Amino acid sequence: NGIAPEWVEWVDRWRATSTLQPSSRNRHHTYLLKAARWVTGTHPDCASPDQWTRELAAEWVAVVCRMNIGDWTQKDKKYLKHLGKPLSAKSRSHHLSSLSAFFRDIQEWEWIPRRFDPRRCFAVPRSLRALISPNPRVIADDLWAKLLWAGLNLTEADLTTSYKCATHYYPLAMFRALTVVWLFCGLRVDEIRRLRVGCTREQWNKAP
């Protein structure tokens, strides 16, 4: 409802052609229709993606950064418990990444002429990226005990194998070292990757 039929045809065509996972296609499909509903209501002369310009993309980025729950949706608003509250930073980021993926694909497939760079025009602003932070959760004691036991008793049989590769490129000692770092240092994946060679040292328990 409230979307130009031509826009719906473009979105459905992209959804039928994309090779993304079904869950990703469904999520993009929802955000693309929301953008189509916005452009149909505010710029009815741009009823097709091939009419989008850099200026229109910048306007959509500004709309997303100020978007609230329920804006440009077709759901009955009485069922939205959090109507009017600001969208989370991660949800706004998904809105922009969906438009970026859509325009990037249809440009690569030569469905429309390349008028702007979707990666740059739909990039998540720095002010929005700063609001996206880790969301740690407390792990139950029994689950943490299982993780500790599995990590400290890691063997070659625990590593994944396939018919194409019966052995592992990295030695078991490296997997064990990474497991110990993850269990006892409390570092995220990106922090572990930034560790420098030689940053660890042996610590001996000395008697008092």
GROMACS .gro file of C-alpha atoms in nm:
model
  208
    1ASN     CA    1   0.000   0.000   0.000
    2GLY     CA    2   0.120   0.349  -0.086
    3ILE     CA    3   0.399   0.229  -0.319
    4ALA     CA    4   0.425   0.293  -0.689
    5PRO     CA    5   0.362  -0.039  -0.873
    6GLU     CA    6   0.679   0.006  -1.075
    7TRP     CA    7   0.885   0.014  -0.755
    8VAL     CA    8   0.725  -0.309  -0.637
    9GLU     CA    9   0.816  -0.476  -0.967
   10TRP     CA   10   1.178  -0.370  -0.930
   11VAL     CA   11   1.201  -0.496  -0.572
   12ASP     CA   12   1.036  -0.828  -0.657
   13ARG     CA   13   1.266  -0.872  -0.955
   14TRP     CA   14   1.571  -0.810  -0.739
   15ARG     CA   15   1.442  -1.051  -0.476
   16ALA     CA   16   1.396  -1.324  -0.737
   17THR     CA   17   1.747  -1.269  -0.878
   18SER     CA   18   1.953  -1.213  -0.563
   19THR     CA   19   2.165  -1.501  -0.434
   20LEU     CA   20   2.153  -1.390  -0.071
   21GLN     CA   21   2.018  -1.617   0.199
   22PRO     CA   22   1.636  -1.622   0.223
   23SER     CA   23   1.643  -1.448   0.561
   24SER     CA   24   1.862  -1.169   0.421
   25ARG     CA   25   1.642  -1.130   0.116
   26ASN     CA   26   1.332  -1.104   0.333
   27ARG     CA   27   1.491  -0.840   0.554
   28HIS     CA   28   1.611  -0.637   0.255
   29HIS     CA   29   1.268  -0.674   0.094
   30THR     CA   30   1.100  -0.513   0.395
   31TYR     CA   31   1.342  -0.220   0.409
   32LEU     CA   32   1.328  -0.167   0.032
   33LEU     CA   33   0.949  -0.141   0.039
   34LYS     CA   34   0.975   0.109   0.323
   35ALA     CA   35   1.210   0.323   0.115
   36ALA     CA   36   0.977   0.284  -0.183
   37ARG     CA   37   0.682   0.399   0.029
   38TRP     CA   38   0.878   0.705   0.139
   39VAL     CA   39   0.989   0.803  -0.212
   40THR     CA   40   0.638   0.747  -0.348
   41GLY     CA   41   0.491   0.975  -0.084
   42THR     CA   42   0.752   1.251  -0.097
   43HIS     CA   43   0.883   1.227  -0.455
   44PRO     CA   44   0.609   1.071  -0.672
   45ASP     CA   45   0.804   1.169  -0.983
   46CYS     CA   46   1.076   0.918  -0.883
   47ALA     CA   47   0.861   0.606  -0.920
   48SER     CA   48   1.153   0.395  -1.041
   49PRO     CA   49   1.501   0.320  -0.903
   50ASP     CA   50   1.662   0.437  -1.229
   51GLN     CA   51   1.543   0.789  -1.141
   52TRP     CA   52   1.729   0.803  -0.811
   53THR     CA   53   2.010   1.055  -0.783
   54ARG     CA   54   2.287   1.127  -0.535
   55GLU     CA   55   2.076   1.404  -0.382
   56LEU     CA   56   1.781   1.171  -0.330
   57ALA     CA   57   2.007   0.911  -0.170
   58ALA     CA   58   2.144   1.173   0.070
   59GLU     CA   59   1.789   1.273   0.162
   60TRP     CA   60   1.701   0.910   0.241
   61VAL     CA   61   2.008   0.877   0.464
   62ALA     CA   62   1.893   1.183   0.660
   63VAL     CA   63   1.541   1.036   0.690
   64VAL     CA   64   1.677   0.706   0.822
   65CYS     CA   65   1.896   0.881   1.081
   66ARG     CA   66   1.581   1.046   1.222
   67MET     CA   67   1.340   0.757   1.167
   68ASN     CA   68   1.106   0.637   1.439
   69ILE     CA   69   0.927   0.305   1.481
   70GLY     CA   70   0.620   0.295   1.258
   71ASP     CA   71   0.740   0.551   1.003
   72TRP     CA   72   0.661   0.456   0.643
   73THR     CA   73   0.519   0.117   0.735
   74GLN     CA   74   0.193  -0.039   0.623
   75LYS     CA   75   0.117  -0.220   0.947
   76ASP     CA   76  -0.176  -0.113   1.158
   77LYS     CA   77  -0.021   0.126   1.405
   78LYS     CA   78  -0.244   0.012   1.692
   79TYR     CA   79  -0.044  -0.314   1.702
   80LEU     CA   80   0.289  -0.137   1.741
   81LYS     CA   81   0.368  -0.119   2.112
   82HIS     CA   82   0.670   0.105   2.067
   83LEU     CA   83   0.519   0.339   1.808
   84GLY     CA   84   0.698   0.670   1.781
   85LYS     CA   85   1.015   0.565   1.962
   86PRO     CA   86   1.345   0.609   1.776
   87LEU     CA   87   1.478   0.313   1.582
   88SER     CA   88   1.791   0.152   1.720
   89ALA     CA   89   2.121   0.244   1.563
   90LYS     CA   90   2.166  -0.110   1.433
   91SER     CA   91   1.822  -0.107   1.268
   92ARG     CA   92   1.899   0.223   1.097
   93SER     CA   93   2.225   0.076   0.974
   94HIS     CA   94   2.033  -0.219   0.823
   95HIS     CA   95   1.801   0.023   0.642
   96LEU     CA   96   2.098   0.188   0.472
   97SER     CA   97   2.280  -0.136   0.393
   98SER     CA   98   1.968  -0.275   0.226
   99LEU     CA   99   1.944   0.018  -0.014
  100SER     CA  100   2.316  -0.005  -0.078
  101ALA     CA  101   2.294  -0.375  -0.166
  102PHE     CA  102   1.989  -0.321  -0.385
  103PHE     CA  103   2.134  -0.038  -0.594
  104ARG     CA  104   2.475  -0.202  -0.608
  105ASP     CA  105   2.325  -0.518  -0.754
  106ILE     CA  106   2.097  -0.360  -1.011
  107GLN     CA  107   2.383  -0.140  -1.128
  108GLU     CA  108   2.617  -0.436  -1.158
  109TRP     CA  109   2.351  -0.628  -1.348
  110GLU     CA  110   2.311  -0.327  -1.581
  111TRP     CA  111   1.943  -0.291  -1.508
  112ILE     CA  112   1.987   0.082  -1.450
  113PRO     CA  113   2.264   0.329  -1.544
  114ARG     CA  114   2.529   0.403  -1.281
  115ARG     CA  115   2.453   0.754  -1.156
  116PHE     CA  116   2.609   0.732  -0.811
  117ASP     CA  117   2.813   0.498  -0.593
  118PRO     CA  118   2.577   0.314  -0.354
  119ARG     CA  119   2.862   0.222  -0.118
  120ARG     CA  120   2.945   0.588  -0.060
  121CYS     CA  121   2.597   0.738  -0.080
  122PHE     CA  122   2.435   0.486   0.155
  123ALA     CA  123   2.733   0.450   0.388
  124VAL     CA  124   2.643   0.457   0.757
  125PRO     CA  125   2.739   0.799   0.900
  126ARG     CA  126   3.009   0.809   1.163
  127SER     CA  127   2.767   0.955   1.417
  128LEU     CA  128   2.542   0.652   1.369
  129ARG     CA  129   2.826   0.398   1.380
  130ALA     CA  130   2.935   0.543   1.713
  131LEU     CA  131   2.599   0.443   1.863
  132ILE     CA  132   2.641   0.077   1.767
  133SER     CA  133   2.817  -0.091   2.057
  134PRO     CA  134   2.859  -0.451   2.173
  135ASN     CA  135   2.571  -0.604   2.363
  136PRO     CA  136   2.730  -0.851   2.605
  137ARG     CA  137   2.518  -1.100   2.794
  138VAL     CA  138   2.576  -1.298   3.110
  139ILE     CA  139   2.653  -1.667   3.053
  140ALA     CA  140   2.511  -1.911   3.306
  141ASP     CA  141   2.764  -2.079   3.532
  142ASP     CA  142   2.688  -2.428   3.406
  143LEU     CA  143   2.732  -2.322   3.042
  144TRP     CA  144   3.055  -2.140   3.123
  145ALA     CA  145   3.188  -2.450   3.298
  146LYS     CA  146   3.118  -2.654   2.983
  147LEU     CA  147   3.297  -2.395   2.768
  148LEU     CA  148   3.599  -2.400   2.997
  149TRP     CA  149   3.619  -2.778   2.997
  150ALA     CA  150   3.583  -2.798   2.617
  151GLY     CA  151   3.840  -2.524   2.560
  152LEU     CA  152   4.102  -2.667   2.794
  153ASN     CA  153   4.057  -3.017   2.651
  154LEU     CA  154   4.053  -2.928   2.282
  155THR     CA  155   4.175  -3.209   2.057
  156GLU     CA  156   4.229  -3.262   1.686
  157ALA     CA  157   3.899  -3.450   1.664
  158ASP     CA  158   3.710  -3.136   1.774
  159LEU     CA  159   3.820  -2.939   1.468
  160THR     CA  160   3.601  -2.937   1.162
  161THR     CA  161   3.697  -3.139   0.857
  162SER     CA  162   3.561  -3.189   0.506
  163TYR     CA  163   3.611  -3.427   0.217
  164LYS     CA  164   3.819  -3.159   0.045
  165CYS     CA  165   4.054  -3.101   0.336
  166ALA     CA  166   4.126  -3.380   0.581
  167THR     CA  167   4.395  -3.180   0.764
  168HIS     CA  168   4.403  -2.827   0.899
  169TYR     CA  169   4.618  -2.545   0.773
  170TYR     CA  170   4.684  -2.416   1.124
  171PRO     CA  171   4.830  -2.643   1.393
  172LEU     CA  172   4.632  -2.759   1.693
  173ALA     CA  173   4.858  -2.555   1.922
  174MET     CA  174   4.736  -2.235   1.758
  175PHE     CA  175   4.372  -2.331   1.812
  176ARG     CA  176   4.447  -2.406   2.176
  177ALA     CA  177   4.624  -2.074   2.221
  178LEU     CA  178   4.334  -1.880   2.069
  179THR     CA  179   4.090  -2.073   2.285
  180VAL     CA  180   4.280  -1.983   2.603
  181VAL     CA  181   4.299  -1.618   2.497
  182TRP     CA  182   3.925  -1.609   2.431
  183LEU     CA  183   3.837  -1.784   2.758
  184PHE     CA  184   4.061  -1.592   2.998
  185CYS     CA  185   4.131  -1.253   2.836
  186GLY     CA  186   3.776  -1.144   2.760
  187LEU     CA  187   3.869  -1.012   2.416
  188ARG     CA  188   3.643  -0.985   2.114
  189VAL     CA  189   3.736  -1.131   1.776
  190ASP     CA  190   3.859  -0.800   1.634
  191GLU     CA  191   4.069  -0.742   1.948
  192ILE     CA  192   4.228  -1.087   1.922
  193ARG     CA  193   4.319  -1.017   1.560
  194ARG     CA  194   4.502  -0.700   1.663
  195LEU     CA  195   4.724  -0.878   1.915
  196ARG     CA  196   5.091  -0.840   1.827
  197VAL     CA  197   5.345  -1.119   1.808
  198GLY     CA  198   5.521  -1.154   2.142
  199CYS     CA  199   5.251  -0.978   2.343
  200THR     CA  200   5.220  -1.275   2.583
  201ARG     CA  201   5.461  -1.377   2.854
  202GLU     CA  202   5.489  -1.664   3.095
  203GLN     CA  203   5.376  -1.608   3.450
  204TRP     CA  204   5.515  -1.834   3.721
  205ASN     CA  205   5.346  -1.878   4.054
  206LYS     CA  206   5.599  -1.796   4.314
  207ALA     CA  207   5.567  -1.927   4.667
  208PRO     CA  208   5.527  -1.654   4.931
   0.00000   0.00000   0.00000
